[in-house]
Amino acid sequence: MRVEINLNGKPFAADVEPRMLLSDFIRHEACLTGTHVGCEQGGCGACTIQVDGRAVRSCLLFAIQVDGSTVRTVEALSDERDGALHPLQEAFRECHGLQCGFCTPGFLMSLEPALASGPLDDEQAIRDAISGNICRCTGYAGIVDAVRHASNTIWNDPDIGTVDDLGSLGEDAPRSGAGDE
Amino acid sequence: MSEMIPRLVGQRVKRVEDPRLLTGRGEYVDDVHLPRMLHVALLRSSVAHARIVGIDTAAAAELPGVHLVVTADDLRDRVQPIVCDILPPGAWQTSAYPILADGKVRFVGEPVVAVVADSRYVAEDALEAIGVSYEELPPVMTVTAAEAGPETQVHEAWDEAWFTHKQLRVGDIDRVFAEAAGVTRRSVEVGRHTGMPLETRAIIADYNPSSNALTVHMTTQMPHIMRTGLADHLGMPEHQIRVISKDVGGGFGVKAELYPEDILVSHLATRLGRPVSWVEDRREHLLGTIHAREHFYELEAAWDESGRILAVRAEIRVDGGAYSVYPYSASMEPGMAMGVLTGMYDVPVYHADSWAIATNKTPLGPYRGVARPSACFAMERLMDAVAHDTGIDPLELRRRNLVRADQMPHTTPSGLEYDSGDFEATFRKAAEILDYDATREQQEELRGEGRYLGIGVGSYVEQTAHGAAEFVKRGLPVIFGYDTSRIRIDASGNVLVHPTSHSHGQGHETTIAQVVADALGIEIERIRVVYGDTQDVAYGSGTLGSRSMVMAGGAAHLAAVELRDRLVRIAAHNLEVDPGDLEVADGEVRVKGSPATAVAITEIARWAHHRPERIPSDLEPTLEVTSSYGAPPGTGAFSHAVHMALVEVDPALGTVQVLRYVVAEDCGRIVNPMIVDGQVTGGVAQGLGGALLEEIVHDAEGQPLTTSLLDYLWPTAHDVPFVEIGHLESLSPFTIGGIKGMGEGGAIAPGAVIAGAVEDAMRPLGGGFVRKVPLTPERVLNLLNVDPTGRVPESHEENQK
Ligand code: FES
Ligand code: FES
């Protein structure tokens, strides 16, 4: 079957079997390998992309289900900025929000729409926002810091403070414990 | 005058690898697309223990799009099964891990038939058309069953149930036990779980008939060792094989083995003359990639009135699964557990026996921490038990038993050479961060409100960067004695570094560049670190055992220093000064005390390549050096840490919330504090998984019940608090720069710490001794049926499983 989509701002079409997963379509038909597959069981979030502006798990959809849709993958974040990093990507680098990087595209694609709709600076709210994505490497500390940092940059909220105040990894700054109430 | 270039070792340098990974431009194995590539799917054993009566592949082979269907019969004499024996002497029984099951299957998930097809979809269709008939045998699912002498052994030729049995005898233990003020006995165990990197294993093999060369892209932490393993098992000269492992989505030890699939896919590519790809799915990962932990301990401690431990007696059993894994052998887990058990504590008399026992389960091997998390769990459970039996505060009891700073260097009863460290200071630091006394008060207060908080304490000494001496002692067939780095300064004065370590999250592109930048006095932007291609650098062990910064980083330092000397000699020759009068800094070689007389390194690099007349006659042109380093004597650099946690238990639901987690650690000189903290936090997260969530469970027939992410639970962002980290820095006398390894440490203590904390929280409710992790809600609730010595009333025994 023919599947035609708008992929990162450009038309893309291919003939595929109805059973082809959207994740395989993007990775192996469109050859955009930034989208990763960690489980194909809907359990890790590594394959998260955006379909018509909403974050979805591409391993849980068939390619034919998004025929006619607008699809955005991690490659778009910097491509849309002529190769410069999106503030969220900058924040992940600044706060050591990634190690092996395999989960990272999924986190970025889940978080970008969340951050676009308003500031995201409360620790529990951030943890809720990323609870559908698994990172096996970082223990999430750098990711939580990165989201606050990005929220600060994007929404320019002076109350959130700079990255140093957030106690990023490797700075000997105090940080709040998850148990603080 | 040149710009000042700051020294980078010790700085929080942002990672060089990040932009690539953040923009989706990483290159993981499954991102490699080769023309004419075929895809493999594997039919795996659906039973734990059986003879294979027949395999019918005819219908599968007929399906359109299927190129080849192979069974063990088609592989005979073409590839070798994986055998990994220890070096003699030592009590050992061998096993052969077949590439495809040959006549018998020994665990659910063992590969039986391989299909090669145009796509993975077609290959999986073909699996449905294959018929395998099994004559089932009684499965051996526990070490107890194995030792009881089952009807059918996992390996028929064996006389005993074990791969290996080792003994350690130090001191007159019977006398000490007879004279002791008291004796504490406990049985403890650590459940089976596994590394679970987010990227599963994958391999793409590409055979080029023209050059008769095999290129293998694989998710491995150790490309060179894999190249040798492939050559040996394929019967192919090693110089025809190239292993490439670029970006890898986490390893944690489970990508540091040679697996049957590696040999199989390489063989199929050679046989078909086309690229062949196999990408493990998550279910296969949970079945076929090595499992870890599953240790059983019988422990006894003799103590005096003050709570000083006089002697420890231990029996350590490891459920090794069906086969010995390459290149560690089944002996690594029990041997190491026996060696590191006593940890930070000064135990003068120590007797231990350890076994790796074969069962009908997935083979067991190293996962972050290797045997240490289980050994730490056992020892710290024993310390908590002694604290209970003597009535001494658990923290105070530990302090009384520490190896003191004035005892350094200290040789443990198992022969480990602790080089440095002030354990008591590290305890103090952790207690200070947690504010131990205030937290005890808070705990008391909240109990009044019906809230049950608990404090847990755990510590460990982490042997890291061990080399020749240690691996020889362990009897491993491959001695991971050194790593290698090759450095080239090109004609433009840019630097290319090829270490034999492999980075799958650890950030070597940054930290090794920091070391080289300091040695050469140049900007980090001019340095590129590329790892993962066996063609680039001679040979080395790869990344395992918290060794890379010490070994490959040390080798990079040595190579850079030699290059620096060459730069100085070329500069001296041209400036007509004595080399001893020159220094290297800020991108130039200059006369000490007279910085205006200088030559830029870029200029010297140009001369070394294009202006041979400017090079001293006894120097070769070009600037390239390869160095190997093994941190002699290779007994290891000892990091250590103390972990503490504050948890809250809901006694109605059995759930555990980790409120605070504290780590005070000493890993010698820190190269990049951001990366060190990231490694600590990531390790703790994995340790918390093993303490509370992750467990591979089998039913009595040997069927694994945890084959998806619905049953096997990884920690999410809600399960891991921010880790509060404090650092101490005692330099290793054995390594370059005093650096020690630290990649595994975070994962070692959480099991012990959480067990202690949950037990502490449950005590006022009558909760008993915690003998096993993970502490699932069911196990937490069952603590109310256990007494403080760990005994279970008979009617409850079932529940304790
Ligand atoms: S790959 Fe889609 S959720 Fe894991
Ligand atoms: S960085 Fe490795 S899984 Fe998140």
PDB file of N, CA, C and O and ligand atoms in Angstrom, chain A residues 36-47 57-60, ligand 1:
ATOM      1  N   HIS A  36      14.517   5.723  17.649  1.00  0.00           N
ATOM      2  CA  HIS A  36      15.061   4.422  18.063  1.00  0.00           C
ATOM      3  C   HIS A  36      13.972   3.472  18.533  1.00  0.00           C
ATOM      4  O   HIS A  36      12.897   3.893  18.932  1.00  0.00           O
ATOM      5  N   VAL A  37      14.312   2.198  18.488  1.00  0.00           N
ATOM      6  CA  VAL A  37      13.374   1.170  18.919  1.00  0.00           C
ATOM      7  C   VAL A  37      14.010   0.398  20.076  1.00  0.00           C
ATOM      8  O   VAL A  37      15.053  -0.223  19.907  1.00  0.00           O
ATOM      9  N   GLY A  38      13.376   0.478  21.243  1.00  0.00           N
ATOM     10  CA  GLY A  38      13.938  -0.202  22.413  1.00  0.00           C
ATOM     11  C   GLY A  38      13.154  -1.428  22.823  1.00  0.00           C
ATOM     12  O   GLY A  38      13.641  -2.248  23.590  1.00  0.00           O
ATOM     13  N   CYS A  39      11.922  -1.552  22.350  1.00  0.00           N
ATOM     14  CA  CYS A  39      11.137  -2.696  22.847  1.00  0.00           C
ATOM     15  C   CYS A  39      10.094  -3.205  21.860  1.00  0.00           C
ATOM     16  O   CYS A  39       9.743  -4.372  21.901  1.00  0.00           O
ATOM     17  N   GLU A  40       9.536  -2.352  21.016  1.00  0.00           N
ATOM     18  CA  GLU A  40       8.400  -2.720  20.158  1.00  0.00           C
ATOM     19  C   GLU A  40       7.241  -3.251  20.980  1.00  0.00           C
ATOM     20  O   GLU A  40       6.411  -4.008  20.487  1.00  0.00           O
ATOM     21  N   GLN A  41       7.200  -2.894  22.256  1.00  0.00           N
ATOM     22  CA  GLN A  41       6.106  -3.350  23.117  1.00  0.00           C
ATOM     23  C   GLN A  41       5.360  -2.163  23.718  1.00  0.00           C
ATOM     24  O   GLN A  41       4.517  -2.346  24.581  1.00  0.00           O
ATOM     25  N   GLY A  42       5.717  -0.959  23.272  1.00  0.00           N
ATOM     26  CA  GLY A  42       5.062   0.229  23.844  1.00  0.00           C
ATOM     27  C   GLY A  42       5.541   0.556  25.245  1.00  0.00           C
ATOM     28  O   GLY A  42       4.946   1.376  25.928  1.00  0.00           O
ATOM     29  N   GLY A  43       6.646  -0.062  25.660  1.00  0.00           N
ATOM     30  CA  GLY A  43       7.041   0.054  27.058  1.00  0.00           C
ATOM     31  C   GLY A  43       8.215   0.949  27.360  1.00  0.00           C
ATOM     32  O   GLY A  43       8.562   1.103  28.534  1.00  0.00           O
ATOM     33  N   CYS A  44       8.844   1.559  26.382  1.00  0.00           N
ATOM     34  CA  CYS A  44      10.050   2.319  26.707  1.00  0.00           C
ATOM     35  C   CYS A  44      10.047   3.761  26.211  1.00  0.00           C
ATOM     36  O   CYS A  44      10.790   4.587  26.729  1.00  0.00           O
ATOM     37  N   GLY A  45       9.270   4.060  25.202  1.00  0.00           N
ATOM     38  CA  GLY A  45       9.185   5.436  24.714  1.00  0.00           C
ATOM     39  C   GLY A  45      10.315   5.883  23.804  1.00  0.00           C
ATOM     40  O   GLY A  45      10.318   7.017  23.328  1.00  0.00           O
ATOM     41  N   ALA A  46      11.282   4.996  23.530  1.00  0.00           N
ATOM     42  CA  ALA A  46      12.415   5.403  22.690  1.00  0.00           C
ATOM     43  C   ALA A  46      11.963   5.791  21.282  1.00  0.00           C
ATOM     44  O   ALA A  46      12.599   6.599  20.612  1.00  0.00           O
ATOM     45  N   CYS A  47      10.861   5.219  20.841  1.00  0.00           N
ATOM     46  CA  CYS A  47      10.415   5.398  19.451  1.00  0.00           C
ATOM     47  C   CYS A  47       9.487   6.592  19.294  1.00  0.00           C
ATOM     48  O   CYS A  47       8.858   6.744  18.249  1.00  0.00           O
ATOM     49  N   ARG A  57       3.951   6.846  20.150  1.00  0.00           N
ATOM     50  CA  ARG A  57       4.957   5.780  20.062  1.00  0.00           C
ATOM     51  C   ARG A  57       4.856   5.134  18.689  1.00  0.00           C
ATOM     52  O   ARG A  57       3.840   4.514  18.372  1.00  0.00           O
ATOM     53  N   SER A  58       5.898   5.283  17.913  1.00  0.00           N
ATOM     54  CA  SER A  58       5.800   4.823  16.526  1.00  0.00           C
ATOM     55  C   SER A  58       5.822   3.313  16.407  1.00  0.00           C
ATOM     56  O   SER A  58       5.470   2.769  15.373  1.00  0.00           O
ATOM     57  N   CYS A  59       6.205   2.592  17.484  1.00  0.00           N
ATOM     58  CA  CYS A  59       6.184   1.132  17.405  1.00  0.00           C
ATOM     59  C   CYS A  59       4.797   0.571  17.621  1.00  0.00           C
ATOM     60  O   CYS A  59       4.569  -0.613  17.436  1.00  0.00           O
ATOM     61  N   LEU A  60       3.862   1.421  18.032  1.00  0.00           N
ATOM     62  CA  LEU A  60       2.508   0.934  18.295  1.00  0.00           C
ATOM     63  C   LEU A  60       1.551   1.293  17.170  1.00  0.00           C
ATOM     64  O   LEU A  60       0.354   1.067  17.275  1.00  0.00           O
TER      65      LEU A  60
HETATM   66  S1  FES C   1      10.112   0.938  21.044  1.00  0.00           S
HETATM   67 FE1  FES C   1       8.197   1.848  21.083  1.00  0.00          FE
HETATM   68  S2  FES C   1       7.815   2.031  23.169  1.00  0.00           S
HETATM   69 FE2  FES C   1       9.670   0.931  23.145  1.00  0.00          FE
END
